[in-house]
mmCIF file of C-alpha atoms in Angstrom:
data_model
loop_
_atom_site.group_PDB
_atom_site.id
_atom_site.type_symbol
_atom_site.label_atom_id
_atom_site.label_comp_id
_atom_site.label_asym_id
_atom_site.label_seq_id
_atom_site.Cartn_x
_atom_site.Cartn_y
_atom_site.Cartn_z
ATOM 1 C CA UNK A 1 89.906 122.790 94.424
ATOM 2 C CA UNK A 2 90.445 123.080 90.788
ATOM 3 C CA UNK A 3 93.941 122.552 89.453
ATOM 4 C CA UNK A 4 95.610 123.385 92.680
ATOM 5 C CA UNK A 5 99.164 125.073 92.610
ATOM 6 C CA UNK A 6 102.270 123.477 94.649
ATOM 7 C CA UNK A 7 101.651 125.843 97.415
ATOM 8 C CA UNK A 8 97.952 124.837 97.792
ATOM 9 C CA UNK A 9 98.980 121.154 97.699
ATOM 10 C CA UNK A 10 101.347 121.601 100.391
ATOM 11 C CA UNK A 11 98.767 123.567 102.527
ATOM 12 C CA UNK A 12 96.508 120.450 102.218
ATOM 13 C CA UNK A 13 99.294 118.226 103.271
ATOM 14 C CA UNK A 14 100.266 120.164 106.314
ATOM 15 C CA UNK A 15 96.748 121.109 107.686
ATOM 16 C CA UNK A 16 94.906 117.843 106.879
ATOM 17 C CA UNK A 17 97.698 115.355 106.851
ATOM 18 C CA UNK A 18 96.904 114.245 103.268
ATOM 19 C CA UNK A 19 99.414 111.738 102.139
ATOM 20 C CA UNK A 20 101.973 112.952 99.467
ATOM 21 C CA UNK A 21 101.516 109.866 97.202
ATOM 22 C CA UNK A 22 97.623 110.687 97.278
ATOM 23 C CA UNK A 23 98.194 114.195 96.384
ATOM 24 C CA UNK A 24 100.654 113.097 93.597
ATOM 25 C CA UNK A 25 97.966 110.907 92.014
ATOM 26 C CA UNK A 26 95.352 113.704 92.489
ATOM 27 C CA UNK A 27 97.427 115.885 90.207
ATOM 28 C CA UNK A 28 98.231 113.129 87.446
ATOM 29 C CA UNK A 29 96.067 112.769 84.506
ATOM 30 C CA UNK A 30 94.865 109.506 83.117
ATOM 31 C CA UNK A 31 94.763 107.534 86.427
ATOM 32 C CA UNK A 32 91.672 104.996 86.415
ATOM 33 C CA UNK A 33 89.234 104.790 89.383
ATOM 34 C CA UNK A 34 90.621 103.376 92.584
ATOM 35 C CA UNK A 35 90.149 103.435 96.393
ATOM 36 C CA UNK A 36 92.942 103.651 98.843
ATOM 37 C CA UNK A 37 93.053 103.669 102.592
ATOM 38 C CA UNK A 38 95.449 105.942 104.262
ATOM 39 C CA UNK A 39 94.492 105.133 107.971
ATOM 40 C CA UNK A 40 92.562 108.495 109.093
ATOM 41 C CA UNK A 41 91.140 109.119 105.598
ATOM 42 C CA UNK A 42 90.265 107.388 102.298
ATOM 43 C CA UNK A 43 91.450 108.498 98.902
ATOM 44 C CA UNK A 44 89.163 107.888 95.831
ATOM 45 C CA UNK A 45 89.888 108.687 92.190
ATOM 46 C CA UNK A 46 86.429 108.864 90.307
ATOM 47 C CA UNK A 47 85.697 110.096 86.901
ATOM 48 C CA UNK A 48 82.811 112.165 85.319
ATOM 49 C CA UNK A 49 81.352 111.707 81.899
ATOM 50 C CA UNK A 50 82.735 115.071 80.657
ATOM 51 C CA UNK A 51 85.496 114.920 78.124
ATOM 52 C CA UNK A 52 88.988 115.903 79.238
ATOM 53 C CA UNK A 53 91.140 118.361 77.452
ATOM 54 C CA UNK A 54 93.842 115.566 76.847
ATOM 55 C CA UNK A 55 91.218 113.046 75.810
ATOM 56 C CA UNK A 56 89.167 110.534 77.865
ATOM 57 C CA UNK A 57 87.194 111.575 80.825
ATOM 58 C CA UNK A 58 87.877 114.303 83.498
ATOM 59 C CA UNK A 59 89.045 112.906 86.932
ATOM 60 C CA UNK A 60 88.214 113.804 90.184
ATOM 61 C CA UNK A 61 90.052 113.071 93.591
ATOM 62 C CA UNK A 62 88.159 112.860 96.885
ATOM 63 C CA UNK A 63 89.870 112.837 100.265
ATOM 64 C CA UNK A 64 87.271 111.422 102.798
ATOM 65 C CA UNK A 65 87.651 111.495 106.625
ATOM 66 C CA UNK A 66 85.041 111.618 109.425
ATOM 67 C CA UNK A 67 85.254 115.180 109.646
ATOM 68 C CA UNK A 68 85.945 116.757 106.166
ATOM 69 C CA UNK A 69 85.886 116.075 102.497
ATOM 70 C CA UNK A 70 88.250 117.526 99.832
ATOM 71 C CA UNK A 71 87.702 117.349 96.286
ATOM 72 C CA UNK A 72 90.608 117.942 93.709
ATOM 73 C CA UNK A 73 89.942 118.290 90.010
ATOM 74 C CA UNK A 74 92.428 118.990 87.174
ATOM 75 C CA UNK A 75 89.655 120.834 85.206
ATOM 76 C CA UNK A 76 86.313 122.332 86.254
ATOM 77 C CA UNK A 77 83.363 120.016 86.661
ATOM 78 C CA UNK A 78 79.809 121.006 86.131
ATOM 79 C CA UNK A 79 78.514 118.554 88.887
ATOM 80 C CA UNK A 80 80.498 120.393 91.557
ATOM 81 C CA UNK A 81 78.744 123.764 90.750
ATOM 82 C CA UNK A 82 75.414 121.949 91.160
ATOM 83 C CA UNK A 83 76.448 120.366 94.373
ATOM 84 C CA UNK A 84 77.538 123.637 95.757
ATOM 85 C CA UNK A 85 74.137 125.150 95.170
ATOM 86 C CA UNK A 86 72.488 122.165 96.925
ATOM 87 C CA UNK A 87 74.963 122.361 99.748
ATOM 88 C CA UNK A 88 73.916 126.120 100.123
ATOM 89 C CA UNK A 89 70.422 125.132 100.382
ATOM 90 C CA UNK A 90 71.045 122.324 102.950
ATOM 91 C CA UNK A 91 74.227 123.291 104.587
ATOM 92 C CA UNK A 92 73.366 121.481 107.993
ATOM 93 C CA UNK A 93 73.116 118.113 106.227
ATOM 94 C CA UNK A 94 76.108 118.278 104.060
ATOM 95 C CA UNK A 95 78.580 119.912 106.329
ATOM 96 C CA UNK A 96 77.600 117.518 109.264
ATOM 97 C CA UNK A 97 78.053 114.480 107.359
ATOM 98 C CA UNK A 98 81.264 114.410 104.803
ATOM 99 C CA UNK A 99 80.419 110.800 103.781
ATOM 100 C CA UNK A 100 76.866 111.841 102.714
ATOM 101 C CA UNK A 101 78.286 114.772 100.602
ATOM 102 C CA UNK A 102 80.795 112.264 99.096
ATOM 103 C CA UNK A 103 77.873 109.843 98.344
ATOM 104 C CA UNK A 104 76.108 112.765 96.450
ATOM 105 C CA UNK A 105 79.163 113.583 94.386
ATOM 106 C CA UNK A 106 79.463 109.870 93.326
ATOM 107 C CA UNK A 107 75.673 109.859 92.511
ATOM 108 C CA UNK A 108 76.044 112.841 90.407
ATOM 109 C CA UNK A 109 79.102 111.311 88.605
ATOM 110 C CA UNK A 110 76.901 108.066 87.924
ATOM 111 C CA UNK A 111 74.031 110.082 86.620
ATOM 112 C CA UNK A 112 76.336 111.703 84.210
ATOM 113 C CA UNK A 113 77.328 108.348 82.861
ATOM 114 C CA UNK A 114 73.741 107.302 82.614
ATOM 115 C CA UNK A 115 73.062 110.491 80.574
ATOM 116 C CA UNK A 116 75.926 109.598 78.347
ATOM 117 C CA UNK A 117 74.797 106.093 77.817
ATOM 118 C CA UNK A 118 71.377 107.220 76.835
ATOM 119 C CA UNK A 119 72.967 109.588 74.170
ATOM 120 C CA UNK A 120 74.951 106.876 72.698
ATOM 121 C CA UNK A 121 71.770 104.551 72.520
ATOM 122 C CA UNK A 122 69.831 107.312 70.868
ATOM 123 C CA UNK A 123 72.672 107.552 68.395
ATOM 124 C CA UNK A 124 72.747 103.875 67.835
ATOM 125 C CA UNK A 125 69.021 103.758 67.138
ATOM 126 C CA UNK A 126 69.286 106.631 64.548
ATOM 127 C CA UNK A 127 72.289 104.817 62.963
ATOM 128 C CA UNK A 128 70.308 101.588 62.761
ATOM 129 C CA UNK A 129 67.343 103.403 60.973
ATOM 130 C CA UNK A 130 69.761 104.901 58.483
ATOM 131 C CA UNK A 131 71.469 101.733 57.833
ATOM 132 C CA UNK A 132 68.366 99.757 56.895
ATOM 133 C CA UNK A 133 67.458 102.582 54.652
ATOM 134 C CA UNK A 134 70.414 101.931 52.519
ATOM 135 C CA UNK A 135 73.979 102.993 51.690
ATOM 136 C CA UNK A 136 75.097 106.050 53.491
ATOM 137 C CA UNK A 137 78.819 106.829 53.484
ATOM 138 C CA UNK A 138 78.929 108.400 56.972
ATOM 139 C CA UNK A 139 77.242 105.429 58.725
ATOM 140 C CA UNK A 140 80.534 103.545 58.883
ATOM 141 C CA UNK A 141 82.493 106.468 60.162
ATOM 142 C CA UNK A 142 79.600 107.129 62.776
ATOM 143 C CA UNK A 143 79.704 103.483 63.950
ATOM 144 C CA UNK A 144 83.629 103.581 64.398
ATOM 145 C CA UNK A 145 83.317 106.725 66.437
ATOM 146 C CA UNK A 146 80.477 105.402 68.605
ATOM 147 C CA UNK A 147 82.512 102.036 69.125
ATOM 148 C CA UNK A 148 85.598 104.291 70.390
ATOM 149 C CA UNK A 149 83.480 106.205 72.780
ATOM 150 C CA UNK A 150 81.749 103.173 74.031
ATOM 151 C CA UNK A 151 85.149 101.415 74.503
ATOM 152 C CA UNK A 152 86.414 104.323 76.633
ATOM 153 C CA UNK A 153 83.227 104.772 78.607
ATOM 154 C CA UNK A 154 83.092 100.931 79.442
ATOM 155 C CA UNK A 155 86.614 100.953 80.633
ATOM 156 C CA UNK A 156 85.783 103.963 82.917
ATOM 157 C CA UNK A 157 82.532 102.466 84.242
ATOM 158 C CA UNK A 158 84.267 99.294 84.841
ATOM 159 C CA UNK A 159 86.890 100.865 86.962
ATOM 160 C CA UNK A 160 84.222 102.955 88.628
ATOM 161 C CA UNK A 161 82.047 99.971 89.466
ATOM 162 C CA UNK A 162 85.022 98.125 91.091
ATOM 163 C CA UNK A 163 85.863 101.226 93.178
ATOM 164 C CA UNK A 164 82.324 101.877 94.305
ATOM 165 C CA UNK A 165 81.888 98.051 95.034
ATOM 166 C CA UNK A 166 85.196 98.384 97.392
ATOM 167 C CA UNK A 167 83.607 101.533 98.988
ATOM 168 C CA UNK A 168 80.286 99.706 99.681
ATOM 169 C CA UNK A 169 82.106 96.924 101.440
ATOM 170 C CA UNK A 170 84.506 99.229 103.488
ATOM 171 C CA UNK A 171 84.417 99.520 107.240
ATOM 172 C CA UNK A 172 86.456 102.467 107.328
ATOM 173 C CA UNK A 173 85.508 105.094 110.289
ATOM 174 C CA UNK A 174 84.919 107.661 107.427
ATOM 175 C CA UNK A 175 81.827 105.758 106.429
ATOM 176 C CA UNK A 176 79.189 105.878 108.925
ATOM 177 C CA UNK A 177 76.436 103.041 109.255
ATOM 178 C CA UNK A 178 74.149 105.559 107.923
ATOM 179 C CA UNK A 179 75.502 106.098 104.691
ATOM 180 C CA UNK A 180 76.449 102.334 103.980
ATOM 181 C CA UNK A 181 73.101 101.274 102.641
ATOM 182 C CA UNK A 182 73.170 104.138 100.059
ATOM 183 C CA UNK A 183 76.650 103.204 98.973
ATOM 184 C CA UNK A 184 75.506 99.709 98.494
ATOM 185 C CA UNK A 185 72.502 101.120 96.418
ATOM 186 C CA UNK A 186 75.238 103.037 94.513
ATOM 187 C CA UNK A 187 77.244 100.008 93.739
ATOM 188 C CA UNK A 188 74.230 98.177 92.340
ATOM 189 C CA UNK A 189 73.186 101.097 90.334
ATOM 190 C CA UNK A 190 76.858 101.364 88.824
ATOM 191 C CA UNK A 191 76.689 97.592 87.955
ATOM 192 C CA UNK A 192 73.236 98.195 86.004
ATOM 193 C CA UNK A 193 75.080 101.045 84.078
ATOM 194 C CA UNK A 194 77.883 98.516 83.376
ATOM 195 C CA UNK A 195 75.415 95.931 82.136
ATOM 196 C CA UNK A 196 73.680 98.641 79.945
ATOM 197 C CA UNK A 197 76.921 99.417 78.322
ATOM 198 C CA UNK A 198 77.182 95.557 77.420
ATOM 199 C CA UNK A 199 73.751 95.893 75.716
ATOM 200 C CA UNK A 200 74.921 98.975 73.922
ATOM 201 C CA UNK A 201 77.926 97.134 72.692
ATOM 202 C CA UNK A 202 75.620 94.375 71.323
ATOM 203 C CA UNK A 203 73.454 96.918 69.568
ATOM 204 C CA UNK A 204 76.464 98.668 68.059
ATOM 205 C CA UNK A 205 77.614 95.245 66.632
ATOM 206 C CA UNK A 206 74.026 94.503 65.368
ATOM 207 C CA UNK A 207 73.780 97.738 63.678
ATOM 208 C CA UNK A 208 77.067 97.251 62.104
ATOM 209 C CA UNK A 209 75.929 93.872 60.940
ATOM 210 C CA UNK A 210 72.610 95.152 59.616
ATOM 211 C CA UNK A 211 74.490 97.730 57.624
ATOM 212 C CA UNK A 212 76.893 95.478 56.208
ATOM 213 C CA UNK A 213 74.012 93.121 55.214
ATOM 214 C CA UNK A 214 72.042 95.901 53.569
ATOM 215 C CA UNK A 215 75.232 96.878 51.569
ATOM 216 C CA UNK A 216 75.810 93.277 50.494
ATOM 217 C CA UNK A 217 72.277 92.864 49.504
ATOM 218 C CA UNK A 218 72.395 96.008 47.342
ATOM 219 C CA UNK A 219 75.565 94.841 45.854
ATOM 220 C CA UNK A 220 74.146 91.367 45.164
ATOM 221 C CA UNK A 221 71.309 93.086 43.579
ATOM 222 C CA UNK A 222 73.289 95.405 41.279
ATOM 223 C CA UNK A 223 75.598 92.324 40.287
ATOM 224 C CA UNK A 224 72.367 90.310 39.341
ATOM 225 C CA UNK A 225 71.145 93.040 37.194
ATOM 226 C CA UNK A 226 74.622 93.602 35.560
ATOM 227 C CA UNK A 227 74.651 89.800 35.019
ATOM 228 C CA UNK A 228 71.366 89.665 33.283
ATOM 229 C CA UNK A 229 72.252 92.536 31.014
ATOM 230 C CA UNK A 230 75.653 90.774 30.174
ATOM 231 C CA UNK A 231 73.968 87.732 29.496
ATOM 232 C CA UNK A 232 71.291 89.227 27.221
ATOM 233 C CA UNK A 233 73.959 91.081 25.247
ATOM 234 C CA UNK A 234 75.890 87.944 24.554
ATOM 235 C CA UNK A 235 73.697 86.429 21.699
ATOM 236 C CA UNK A 236 73.266 89.799 20.481
ATOM 237 C CA UNK A 237 76.904 90.436 20.300
ATOM 238 C CA UNK A 238 77.292 87.153 18.571
ATOM 239 C CA UNK A 239 74.690 88.027 15.899
ATOM 240 C CA UNK A 240 76.299 91.361 15.329
ATOM 241 C CA UNK A 241 79.743 89.809 15.197
ATOM 242 C CA UNK A 242 78.622 87.418 12.547
ATOM 243 C CA UNK A 243 76.987 90.201 10.374
ATOM 244 C CA UNK A 244 80.113 92.184 10.757
ATOM 245 C CA UNK A 245 82.511 89.761 9.348
ATOM 246 C CA UNK A 246 84.500 90.728 6.108
ATOM 247 C CA UNK A 247 82.633 88.313 3.806
ATOM 248 C CA UNK A 248 81.311 89.480 0.416
ATOM 249 C CA UNK A 249 78.394 87.016 0.427
ATOM 250 C CA UNK A 250 76.349 86.999 3.683
ATOM 251 C CA UNK A 251 72.732 85.822 3.432
ATOM 252 C CA UNK A 252 70.518 88.731 3.662
ATOM 253 C CA UNK A 253 73.303 91.114 3.518
ATOM 254 C CA UNK A 254 71.941 92.827 0.421
ATOM 255 C CA UNK A 255 68.401 92.442 1.241
ATOM 256 C CA UNK A 256 66.227 95.567 1.771
ATOM 257 C CA UNK A 257 64.804 93.912 4.950
ATOM 258 C CA UNK A 258 67.926 91.994 6.186
ATOM 259 C CA UNK A 259 68.974 94.852 8.695
ATOM 260 C CA UNK A 260 65.417 95.156 10.082
ATOM 261 C CA UNK A 261 65.048 91.268 10.305
ATOM 262 C CA UNK A 262 68.144 91.126 12.249
ATOM 263 C CA UNK A 263 67.206 93.770 14.699
ATOM 264 C CA UNK A 264 63.804 92.121 15.079
ATOM 265 C CA UNK A 265 65.540 88.671 15.698
ATOM 266 C CA UNK A 266 67.813 90.482 18.302
ATOM 267 C CA UNK A 267 64.781 92.165 20.121
ATOM 268 C CA UNK A 268 62.812 88.894 20.132
ATOM 269 C CA UNK A 269 65.895 86.967 21.730
ATOM 270 C CA UNK A 270 66.100 89.613 24.316
ATOM 271 C CA UNK A 271 62.433 89.565 25.299
ATOM 272 C CA UNK A 272 62.607 85.815 25.378
ATOM 273 C CA UNK A 273 65.460 85.651 27.624
ATOM 274 C CA UNK A 274 64.059 88.366 29.926
ATOM 275 C CA UNK A 275 60.748 86.351 30.183
ATOM 276 C CA UNK A 276 62.751 83.214 31.002
ATOM 277 C CA UNK A 277 64.770 85.193 33.728
ATOM 278 C CA UNK A 278 61.305 86.304 35.055
ATOM 279 C CA UNK A 279 59.955 82.805 35.295
ATOM 280 C CA UNK A 280 63.075 81.560 37.035
ATOM 281 C CA UNK A 281 62.746 84.585 39.488
ATOM 282 C CA UNK A 282 66.194 85.751 38.619
ATOM 283 C CA UNK A 283 65.006 89.183 38.139
#
């Protein structure tokens, strides 16, 4: 059911005995993943990797009993359309075993997170290459955006991990012994996705550090060149200042070669300083 009306929620409550609090949670936005036991059925909140209209990820509520599975989403989910096609191909399997269908839903949700993690990792690798190439104004903004996406994804997967772990340990009658090993495998897979997100966080931090180091190195190189230029100009400025003083008698001032000799001396000083800087490996 997608965006059920009040009448539809009331119908579900009367016909299947769904708890009023669970139906309210199913209709609310922004709730984290969780698992509640309502006696004859389980209530789960899971998230998909699809972006929600209000921000964050799209939520899916599942009501699971031995005889039926009800899903409620505030917004359409692509994975449900894919699962409907699978159910049509194998109706005997999924209609006979609601817990198996619930497992299929959770697996598809996790696949979506894995795909999203792969996309973020590809973006991080691309930004790392660009960061090492040199200064790019959009690298900082892109890294901040990736950090925000990663933090949101990490919070969601952490909640999903805890919820699936509870489900894997549950002995509720809605979960048959047949499906319990698959739920445990799903919990392990969710944990691996969470650990992978930890690696992504480290990669984002390393890319940021590499970019800042590249910028600092370029800035240091620029400052070194400017310092060399300023140092060379100091004696030249001194010479030009001396010959620019308002004295009527300055040696060589009236000489035909005085100007050219001064330029030659200034050039020689500049060349000598450059050679000295080169020998000291300052340039």
